[in-house]
Short mmCIF file of C-alpha atoms in Angstrom, two decimals:
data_model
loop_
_atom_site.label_atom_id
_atom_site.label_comp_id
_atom_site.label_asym_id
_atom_site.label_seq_id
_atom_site.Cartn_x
_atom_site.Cartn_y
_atom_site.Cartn_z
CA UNK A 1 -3.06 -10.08 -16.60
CA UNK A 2 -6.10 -9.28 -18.90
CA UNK A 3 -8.84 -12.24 -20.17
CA UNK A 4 -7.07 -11.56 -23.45
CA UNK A 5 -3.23 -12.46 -22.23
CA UNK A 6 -4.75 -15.41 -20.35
CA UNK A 7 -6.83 -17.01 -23.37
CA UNK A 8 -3.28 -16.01 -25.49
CA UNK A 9 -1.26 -18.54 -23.01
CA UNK A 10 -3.62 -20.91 -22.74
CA UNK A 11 -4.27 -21.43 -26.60
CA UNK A 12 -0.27 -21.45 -26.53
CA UNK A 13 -0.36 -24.36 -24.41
CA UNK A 14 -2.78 -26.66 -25.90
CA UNK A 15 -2.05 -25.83 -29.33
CA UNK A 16 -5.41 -24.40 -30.11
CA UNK A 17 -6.22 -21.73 -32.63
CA UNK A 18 -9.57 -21.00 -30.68
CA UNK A 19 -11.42 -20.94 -27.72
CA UNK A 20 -15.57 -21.01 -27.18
CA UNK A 21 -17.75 -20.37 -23.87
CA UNK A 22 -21.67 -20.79 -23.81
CA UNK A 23 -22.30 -21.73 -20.61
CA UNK A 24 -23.88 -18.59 -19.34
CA UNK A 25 -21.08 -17.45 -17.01
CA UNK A 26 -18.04 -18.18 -18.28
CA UNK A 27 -19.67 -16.17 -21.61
CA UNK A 28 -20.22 -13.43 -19.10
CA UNK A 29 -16.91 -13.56 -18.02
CA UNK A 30 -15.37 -13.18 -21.60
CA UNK A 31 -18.11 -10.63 -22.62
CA UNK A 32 -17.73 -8.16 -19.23
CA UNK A 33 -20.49 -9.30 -18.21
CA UNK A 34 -23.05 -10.41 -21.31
CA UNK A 35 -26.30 -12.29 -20.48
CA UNK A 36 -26.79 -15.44 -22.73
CA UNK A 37 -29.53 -16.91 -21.14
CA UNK A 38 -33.45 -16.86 -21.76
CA UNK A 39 -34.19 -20.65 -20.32
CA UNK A 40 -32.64 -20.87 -16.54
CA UNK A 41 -33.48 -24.42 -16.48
CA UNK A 42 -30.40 -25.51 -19.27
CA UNK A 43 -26.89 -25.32 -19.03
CA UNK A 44 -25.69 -23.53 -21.82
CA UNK A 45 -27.24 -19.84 -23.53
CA UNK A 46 -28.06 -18.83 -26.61
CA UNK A 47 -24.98 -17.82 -27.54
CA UNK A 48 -21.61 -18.74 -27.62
CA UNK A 49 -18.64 -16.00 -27.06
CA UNK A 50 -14.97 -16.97 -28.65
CA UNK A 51 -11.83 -16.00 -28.75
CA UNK A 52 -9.17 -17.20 -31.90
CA UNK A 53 -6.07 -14.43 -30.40
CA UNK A 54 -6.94 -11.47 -32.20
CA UNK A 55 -10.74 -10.99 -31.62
CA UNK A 56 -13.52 -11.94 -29.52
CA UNK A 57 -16.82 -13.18 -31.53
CA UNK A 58 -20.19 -14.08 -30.28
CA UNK A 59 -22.20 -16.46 -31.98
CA UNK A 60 -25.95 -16.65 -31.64
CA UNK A 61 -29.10 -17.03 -34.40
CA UNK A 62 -31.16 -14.46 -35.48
CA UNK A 63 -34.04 -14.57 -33.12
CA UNK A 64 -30.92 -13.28 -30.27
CA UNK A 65 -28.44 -10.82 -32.60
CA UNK A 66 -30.45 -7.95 -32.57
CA UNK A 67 -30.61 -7.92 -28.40
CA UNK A 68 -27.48 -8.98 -28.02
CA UNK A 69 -26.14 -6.34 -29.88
CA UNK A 70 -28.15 -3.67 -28.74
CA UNK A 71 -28.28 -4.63 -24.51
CA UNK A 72 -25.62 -7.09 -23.84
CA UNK A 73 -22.53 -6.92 -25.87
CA UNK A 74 -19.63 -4.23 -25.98
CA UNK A 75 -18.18 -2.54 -28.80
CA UNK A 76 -15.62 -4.38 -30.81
CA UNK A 77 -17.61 -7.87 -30.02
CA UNK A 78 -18.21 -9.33 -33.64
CA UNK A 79 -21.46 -10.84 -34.13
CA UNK A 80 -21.98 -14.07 -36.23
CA UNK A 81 -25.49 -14.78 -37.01
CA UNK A 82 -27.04 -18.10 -37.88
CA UNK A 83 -30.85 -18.91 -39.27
CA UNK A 84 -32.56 -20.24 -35.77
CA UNK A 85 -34.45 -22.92 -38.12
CA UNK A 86 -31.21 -24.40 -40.01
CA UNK A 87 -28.48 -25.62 -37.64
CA UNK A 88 -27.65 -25.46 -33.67
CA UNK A 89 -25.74 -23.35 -32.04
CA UNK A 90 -22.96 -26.26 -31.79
CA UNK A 91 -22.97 -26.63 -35.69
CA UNK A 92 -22.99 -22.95 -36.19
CA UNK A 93 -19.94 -22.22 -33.64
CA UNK A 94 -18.17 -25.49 -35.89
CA UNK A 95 -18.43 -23.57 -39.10
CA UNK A 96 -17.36 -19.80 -37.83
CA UNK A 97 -14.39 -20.96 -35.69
CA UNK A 98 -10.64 -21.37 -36.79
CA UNK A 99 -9.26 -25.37 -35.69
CA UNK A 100 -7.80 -26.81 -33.46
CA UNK A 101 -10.38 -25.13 -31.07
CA UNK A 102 -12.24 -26.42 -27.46
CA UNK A 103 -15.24 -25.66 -26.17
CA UNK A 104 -17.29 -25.30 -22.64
CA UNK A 105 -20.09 -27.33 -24.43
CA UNK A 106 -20.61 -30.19 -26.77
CA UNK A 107 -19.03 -29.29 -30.11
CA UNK A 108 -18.29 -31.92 -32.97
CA UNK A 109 -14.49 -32.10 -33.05
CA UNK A 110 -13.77 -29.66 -30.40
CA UNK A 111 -11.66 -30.26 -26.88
CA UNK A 112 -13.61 -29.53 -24.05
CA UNK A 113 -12.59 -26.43 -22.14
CA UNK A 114 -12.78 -25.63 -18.32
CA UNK A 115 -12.96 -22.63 -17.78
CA UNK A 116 -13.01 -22.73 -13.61
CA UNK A 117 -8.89 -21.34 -13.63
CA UNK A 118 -8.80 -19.24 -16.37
CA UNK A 119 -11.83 -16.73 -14.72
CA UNK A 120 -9.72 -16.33 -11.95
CA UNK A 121 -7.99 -14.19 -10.37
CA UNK A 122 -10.77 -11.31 -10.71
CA UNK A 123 -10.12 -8.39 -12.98
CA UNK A 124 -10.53 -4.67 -11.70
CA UNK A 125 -13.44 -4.27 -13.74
CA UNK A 126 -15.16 -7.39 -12.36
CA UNK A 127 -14.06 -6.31 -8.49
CA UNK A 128 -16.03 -3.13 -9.30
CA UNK A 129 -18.81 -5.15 -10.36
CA UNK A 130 -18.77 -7.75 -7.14
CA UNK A 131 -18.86 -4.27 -4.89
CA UNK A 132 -22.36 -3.50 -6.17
CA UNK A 133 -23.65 -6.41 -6.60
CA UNK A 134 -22.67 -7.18 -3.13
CA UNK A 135 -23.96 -3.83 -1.94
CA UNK A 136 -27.33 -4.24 -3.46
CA UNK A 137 -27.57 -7.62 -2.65
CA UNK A 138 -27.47 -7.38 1.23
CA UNK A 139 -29.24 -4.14 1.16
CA UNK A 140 -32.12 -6.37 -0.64
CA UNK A 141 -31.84 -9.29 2.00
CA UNK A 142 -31.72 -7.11 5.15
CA UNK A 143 -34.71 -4.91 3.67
CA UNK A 144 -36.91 -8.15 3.32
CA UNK A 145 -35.31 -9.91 6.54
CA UNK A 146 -36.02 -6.69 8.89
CA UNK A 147 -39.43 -7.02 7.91
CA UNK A 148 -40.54 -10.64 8.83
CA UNK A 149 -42.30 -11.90 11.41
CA UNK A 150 -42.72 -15.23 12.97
CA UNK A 151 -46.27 -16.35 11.68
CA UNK A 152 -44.69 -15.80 7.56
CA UNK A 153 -44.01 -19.32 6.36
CA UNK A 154 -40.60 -20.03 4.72
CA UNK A 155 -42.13 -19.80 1.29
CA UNK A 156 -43.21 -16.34 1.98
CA UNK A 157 -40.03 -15.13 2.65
CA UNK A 158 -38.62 -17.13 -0.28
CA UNK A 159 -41.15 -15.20 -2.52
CA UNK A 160 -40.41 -11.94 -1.11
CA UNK A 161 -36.06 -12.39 -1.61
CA UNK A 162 -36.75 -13.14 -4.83
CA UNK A 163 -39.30 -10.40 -5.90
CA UNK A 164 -36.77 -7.74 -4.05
CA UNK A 165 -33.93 -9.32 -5.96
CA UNK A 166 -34.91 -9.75 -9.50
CA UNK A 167 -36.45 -6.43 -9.24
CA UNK A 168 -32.73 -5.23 -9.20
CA UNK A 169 -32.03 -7.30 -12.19
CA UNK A 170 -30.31 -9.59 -9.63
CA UNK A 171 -30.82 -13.05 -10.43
CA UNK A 172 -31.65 -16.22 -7.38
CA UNK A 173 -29.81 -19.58 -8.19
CA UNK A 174 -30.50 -20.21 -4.86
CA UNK A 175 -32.74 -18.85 -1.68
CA UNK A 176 -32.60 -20.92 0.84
CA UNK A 177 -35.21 -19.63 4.32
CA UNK A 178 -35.04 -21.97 7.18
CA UNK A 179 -37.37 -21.83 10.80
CA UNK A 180 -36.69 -22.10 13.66
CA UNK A 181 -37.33 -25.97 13.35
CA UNK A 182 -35.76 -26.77 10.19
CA UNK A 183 -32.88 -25.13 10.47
CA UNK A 184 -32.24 -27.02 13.12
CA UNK A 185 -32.18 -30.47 11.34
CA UNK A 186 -31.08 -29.48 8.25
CA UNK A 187 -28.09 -27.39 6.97
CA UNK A 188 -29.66 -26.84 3.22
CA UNK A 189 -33.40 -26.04 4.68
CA UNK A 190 -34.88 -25.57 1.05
CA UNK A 191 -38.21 -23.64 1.77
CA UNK A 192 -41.34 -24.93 2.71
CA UNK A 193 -44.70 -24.01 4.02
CA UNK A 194 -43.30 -24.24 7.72
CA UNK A 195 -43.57 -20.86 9.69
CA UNK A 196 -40.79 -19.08 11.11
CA UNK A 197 -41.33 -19.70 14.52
CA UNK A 198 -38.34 -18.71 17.27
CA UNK A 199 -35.95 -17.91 14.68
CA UNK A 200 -34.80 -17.69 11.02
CA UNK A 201 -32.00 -18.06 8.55
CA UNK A 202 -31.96 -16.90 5.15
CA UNK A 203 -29.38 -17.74 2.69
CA UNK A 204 -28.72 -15.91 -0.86
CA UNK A 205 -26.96 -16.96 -3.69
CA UNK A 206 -27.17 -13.61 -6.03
CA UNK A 207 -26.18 -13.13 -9.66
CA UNK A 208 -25.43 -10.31 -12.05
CA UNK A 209 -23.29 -9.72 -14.92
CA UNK A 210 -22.28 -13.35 -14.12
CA UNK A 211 -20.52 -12.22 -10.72
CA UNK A 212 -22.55 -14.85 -7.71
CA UNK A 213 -22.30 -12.94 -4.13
CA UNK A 214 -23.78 -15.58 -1.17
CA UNK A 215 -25.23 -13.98 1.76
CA UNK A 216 -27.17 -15.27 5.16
CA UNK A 217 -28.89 -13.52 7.56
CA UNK A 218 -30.15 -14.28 10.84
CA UNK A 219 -33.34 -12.66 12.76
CA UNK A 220 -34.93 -13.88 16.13
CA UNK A 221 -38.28 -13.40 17.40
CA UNK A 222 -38.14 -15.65 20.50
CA UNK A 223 -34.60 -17.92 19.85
CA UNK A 224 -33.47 -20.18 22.03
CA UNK A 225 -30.18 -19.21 24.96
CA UNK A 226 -27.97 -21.20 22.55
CA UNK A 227 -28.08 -19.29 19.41
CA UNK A 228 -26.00 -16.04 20.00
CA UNK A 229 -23.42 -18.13 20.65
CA UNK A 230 -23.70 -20.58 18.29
CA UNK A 231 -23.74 -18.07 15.54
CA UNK A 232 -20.65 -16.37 17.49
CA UNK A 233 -17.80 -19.36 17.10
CA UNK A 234 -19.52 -19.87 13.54
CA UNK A 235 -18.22 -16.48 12.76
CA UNK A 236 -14.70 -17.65 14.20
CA UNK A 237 -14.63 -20.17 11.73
CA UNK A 238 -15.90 -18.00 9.21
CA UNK A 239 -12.81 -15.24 9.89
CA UNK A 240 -10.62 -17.75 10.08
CA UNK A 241 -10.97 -19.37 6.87
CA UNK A 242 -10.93 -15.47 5.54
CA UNK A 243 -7.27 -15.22 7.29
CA UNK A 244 -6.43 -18.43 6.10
CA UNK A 245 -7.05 -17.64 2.45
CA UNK A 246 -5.00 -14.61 2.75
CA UNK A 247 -1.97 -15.93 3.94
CA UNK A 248 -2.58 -19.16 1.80
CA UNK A 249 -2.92 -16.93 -1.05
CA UNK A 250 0.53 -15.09 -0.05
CA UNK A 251 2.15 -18.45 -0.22
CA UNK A 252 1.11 -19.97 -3.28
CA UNK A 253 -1.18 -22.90 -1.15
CA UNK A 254 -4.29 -24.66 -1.72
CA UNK A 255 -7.86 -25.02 -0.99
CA UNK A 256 -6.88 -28.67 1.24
CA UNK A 257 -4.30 -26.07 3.22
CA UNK A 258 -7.19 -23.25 3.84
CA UNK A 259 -9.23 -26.08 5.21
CA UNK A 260 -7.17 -27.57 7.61
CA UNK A 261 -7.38 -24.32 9.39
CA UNK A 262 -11.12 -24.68 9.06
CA UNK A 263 -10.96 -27.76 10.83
CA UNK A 264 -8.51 -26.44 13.74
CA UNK A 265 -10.95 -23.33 14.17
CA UNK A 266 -13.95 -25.67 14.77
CA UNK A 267 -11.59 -27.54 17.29
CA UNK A 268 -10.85 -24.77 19.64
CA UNK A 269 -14.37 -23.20 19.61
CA UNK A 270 -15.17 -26.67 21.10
CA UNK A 271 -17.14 -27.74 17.88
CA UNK A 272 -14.34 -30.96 16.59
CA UNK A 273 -15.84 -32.25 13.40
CA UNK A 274 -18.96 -29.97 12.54
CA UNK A 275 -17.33 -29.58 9.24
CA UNK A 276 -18.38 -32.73 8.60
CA UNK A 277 -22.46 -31.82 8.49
CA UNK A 278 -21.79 -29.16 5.67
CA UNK A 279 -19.46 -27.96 3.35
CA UNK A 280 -17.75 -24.93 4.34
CA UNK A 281 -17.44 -23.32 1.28
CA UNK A 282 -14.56 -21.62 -0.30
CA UNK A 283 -13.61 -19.34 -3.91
CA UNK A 284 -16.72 -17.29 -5.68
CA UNK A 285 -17.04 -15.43 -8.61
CA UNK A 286 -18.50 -16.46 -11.47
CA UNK A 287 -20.03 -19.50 -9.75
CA UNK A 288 -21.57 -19.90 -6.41
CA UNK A 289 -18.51 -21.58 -5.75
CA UNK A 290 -15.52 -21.75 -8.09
CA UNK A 291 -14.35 -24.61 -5.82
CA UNK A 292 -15.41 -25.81 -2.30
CA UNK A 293 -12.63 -26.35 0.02
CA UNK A 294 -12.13 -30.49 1.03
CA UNK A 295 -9.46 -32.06 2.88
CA UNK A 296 -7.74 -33.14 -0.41
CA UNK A 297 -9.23 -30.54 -2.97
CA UNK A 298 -5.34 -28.90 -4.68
CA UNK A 299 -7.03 -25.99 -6.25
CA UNK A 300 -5.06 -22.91 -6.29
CA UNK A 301 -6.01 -20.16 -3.86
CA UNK A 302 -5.59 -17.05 -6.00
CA UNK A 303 -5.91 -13.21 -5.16
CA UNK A 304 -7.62 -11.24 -5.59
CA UNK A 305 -10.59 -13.41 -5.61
CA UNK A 306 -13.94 -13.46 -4.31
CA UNK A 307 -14.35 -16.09 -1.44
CA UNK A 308 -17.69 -16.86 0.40
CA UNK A 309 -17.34 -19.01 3.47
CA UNK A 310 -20.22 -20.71 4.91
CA UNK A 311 -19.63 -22.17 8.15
CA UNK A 312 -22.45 -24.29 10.55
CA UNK A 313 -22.78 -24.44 14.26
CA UNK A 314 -25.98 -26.96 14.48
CA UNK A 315 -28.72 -24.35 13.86
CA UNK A 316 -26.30 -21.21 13.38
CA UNK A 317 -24.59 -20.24 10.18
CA UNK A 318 -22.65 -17.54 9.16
CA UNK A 319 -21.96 -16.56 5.73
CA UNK A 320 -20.96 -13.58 3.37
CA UNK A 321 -18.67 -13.51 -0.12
CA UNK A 322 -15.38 -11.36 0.49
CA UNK A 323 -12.65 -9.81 -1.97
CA UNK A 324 -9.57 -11.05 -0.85
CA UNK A 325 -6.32 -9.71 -1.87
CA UNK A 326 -2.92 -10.33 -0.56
CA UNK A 327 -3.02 -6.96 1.91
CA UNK A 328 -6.55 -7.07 2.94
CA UNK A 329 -9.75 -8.70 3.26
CA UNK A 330 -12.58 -6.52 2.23
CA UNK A 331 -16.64 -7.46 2.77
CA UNK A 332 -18.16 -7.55 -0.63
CA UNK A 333 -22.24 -7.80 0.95
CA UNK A 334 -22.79 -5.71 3.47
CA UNK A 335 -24.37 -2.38 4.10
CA UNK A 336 -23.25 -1.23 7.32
CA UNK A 337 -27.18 -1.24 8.86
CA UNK A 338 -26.87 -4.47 10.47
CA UNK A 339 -26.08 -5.58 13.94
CA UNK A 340 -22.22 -6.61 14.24
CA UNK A 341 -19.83 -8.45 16.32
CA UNK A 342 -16.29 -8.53 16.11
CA UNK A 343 -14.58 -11.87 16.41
CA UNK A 344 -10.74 -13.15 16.30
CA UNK A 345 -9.52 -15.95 13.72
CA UNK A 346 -8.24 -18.74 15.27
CA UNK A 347 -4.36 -19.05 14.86
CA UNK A 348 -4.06 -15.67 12.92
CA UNK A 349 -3.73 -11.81 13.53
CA UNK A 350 -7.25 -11.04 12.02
CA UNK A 351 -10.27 -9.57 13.49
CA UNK A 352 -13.63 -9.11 11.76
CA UNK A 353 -16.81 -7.43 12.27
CA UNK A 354 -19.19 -10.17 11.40
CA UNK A 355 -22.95 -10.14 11.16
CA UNK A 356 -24.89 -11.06 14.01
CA UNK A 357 -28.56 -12.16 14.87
CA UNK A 358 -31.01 -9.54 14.30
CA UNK A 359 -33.50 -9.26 17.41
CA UNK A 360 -36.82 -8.29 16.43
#
């Protein structure tokens, strides 16, 4: 089913004669992939993208049109422009669209619009687009992470992901480099001025044309006896939750049923109740995380979908975003130039090559 069809059914069903997005991805989403954002630090662009059943329009003020136009926006996409010194971009979006209408921001008169269920399942454009992002993406963390050495502080490494990133015109929500010593206490080990020490983990969120691939790696210098291992029955869980989805997926189930097999995978690889020190992840796409799987969360598990599971063994992680369809279960960020193991889910007929630590 295309955006269009979607956005039809769901204007059917609330009555609406229009539809409006702003927050920076869900306008990528309806634009193929349009970037509305100059400040990172708000939560909606400079621009907001509608559809009214007929047409898409983008909305934006002058300073933005010409750009727009000219670097972000396909043919066919009307443009509406607005003076940038006489209204907002709320007021502006008020006066162009049709009513009854919603919106993913705060609009006078306007429903308010999530747009979490209608951006999924992923189009085969947008799977095209998560293969290369995912592609470049690990090829940018392994370059940086084969490259490290245990006297580079956390922040260095930080600095270095994101240099080798953005210079792709791949974007960082989130880097996230933990030593040896803080990734042992703490399972988001935002970066500090700490050196690497033994070991190191180094966590990716990545985003481009509003597609978000996560991503971890793991090198060791002089790591402790524990951590092959450790990284090993995270990897279980990982595949598990991967087979899980599938065959959830297949039967019309939910995130609550995906992570009950989470749970039972931590069980038998002698790990009970590790889920509870970190959340374990669950559907990506045009978020980090569309959803994150809980023991009551009902969200749909749809296919073909991105899904990046992030499972923790107590100084271990393993973690990579995967296109899942009903007949297979394909690694979106990988490069095939990194150390492997293959591992069994627990409970299902699925084995994985998973990445392992990288001795250096």
């Amino acid at each position: 089913m295309s955006l269009t069809d979607r956005l039809d059914q769901y204007l059917q069903s609330e009555s609406l004669q229009a539809v409006w997005f702003a927050r920076p991805a869900s306008f990528a989403w309806l634009t193929g992939g349009g970037d509305n954002v100059v400040d990172r630090g708000v939560d909606t662009g400079v621009a907001a993208a509608g559809y009214d059943g007929e047409q898409i329009t983008v909305v934006t003020d002058n300073i933005e049109a010409p750009r727009l136009r000219e670097e972000e926006l396909p043919e066919g996409v009307a443009i509406e422009t607005f003076d940038w010194h006489a209204e907002s971009l709320a007021d502006a979006v008020a006066a162009t669209s049709p009513t009854p209408a919603a919106a993913d921001f705060d609009v006078s008169g306007f429903e308010s619009v999530d747009a979490t269920a209608l951006r999924q399942p992923l189009t085969e454009t947008q799977r095209e687009q998560y293969r290369e992002l995912g592609a470049d993406t690990a090829a940018a963390v392994e370059s940086v992470a084969r490259d490290v050495d245990p006297s580079d502080t956390e922040l260095d490494v930080t600095g270095a992901l994101r240099d080798e990133l953005e210079s792709q015109g791949i974007a960082t929500p989130v880097v996230l480099v933990g030593s040896a010593e803080r990734a042992q206490s703490y399972r988001h080990y935002t970066s500090t001025d700490t050196e690497l020490g033994d070991y190191a983990l180094m966590s990716v969120t990545a985003q481009r044309n509003g597609l978000h691939v996560s991503t971890t790696r793991s090198v060791a210098f002089d790591p402790p006896e524990w951590l092959a291992e450790r990284a090993r029955k995270a990897m279980r869980v990982e595949t598990t939750a991967l087979a899980a989805t599938r065959a959830v997926g297949q039967e019309g189930g939910t995130a609550s049923d995906v992570f009950e097999a989470v749970q039972d995978a931590y069980a038998e690889v002698g790990w009970e109740g590790e889920w509870r020190n970190h959340h374990q992840g669950g559907a990506a796409g045009f978020a980090g995380r569309e959803w994150i799987a809980t023991p009551g969360n009902e969200s749909a598990v749809v296919l073909p979908q991105g899904y990046a599971w992030n499972p923790t063994v107590d100084g271990a992680k393993s973690e990579d975003t995967f296109l899942v369809s009903e007949e297979r279960v394909d690694l979106l960020s990988g490069t095939g130039d990194w150390p492997t193991e293959t591992v069994e889910a627990v409970g299902y007929d699925l084995e994985l090559s998973r990445h392992s630590v990288l001795d250096l």
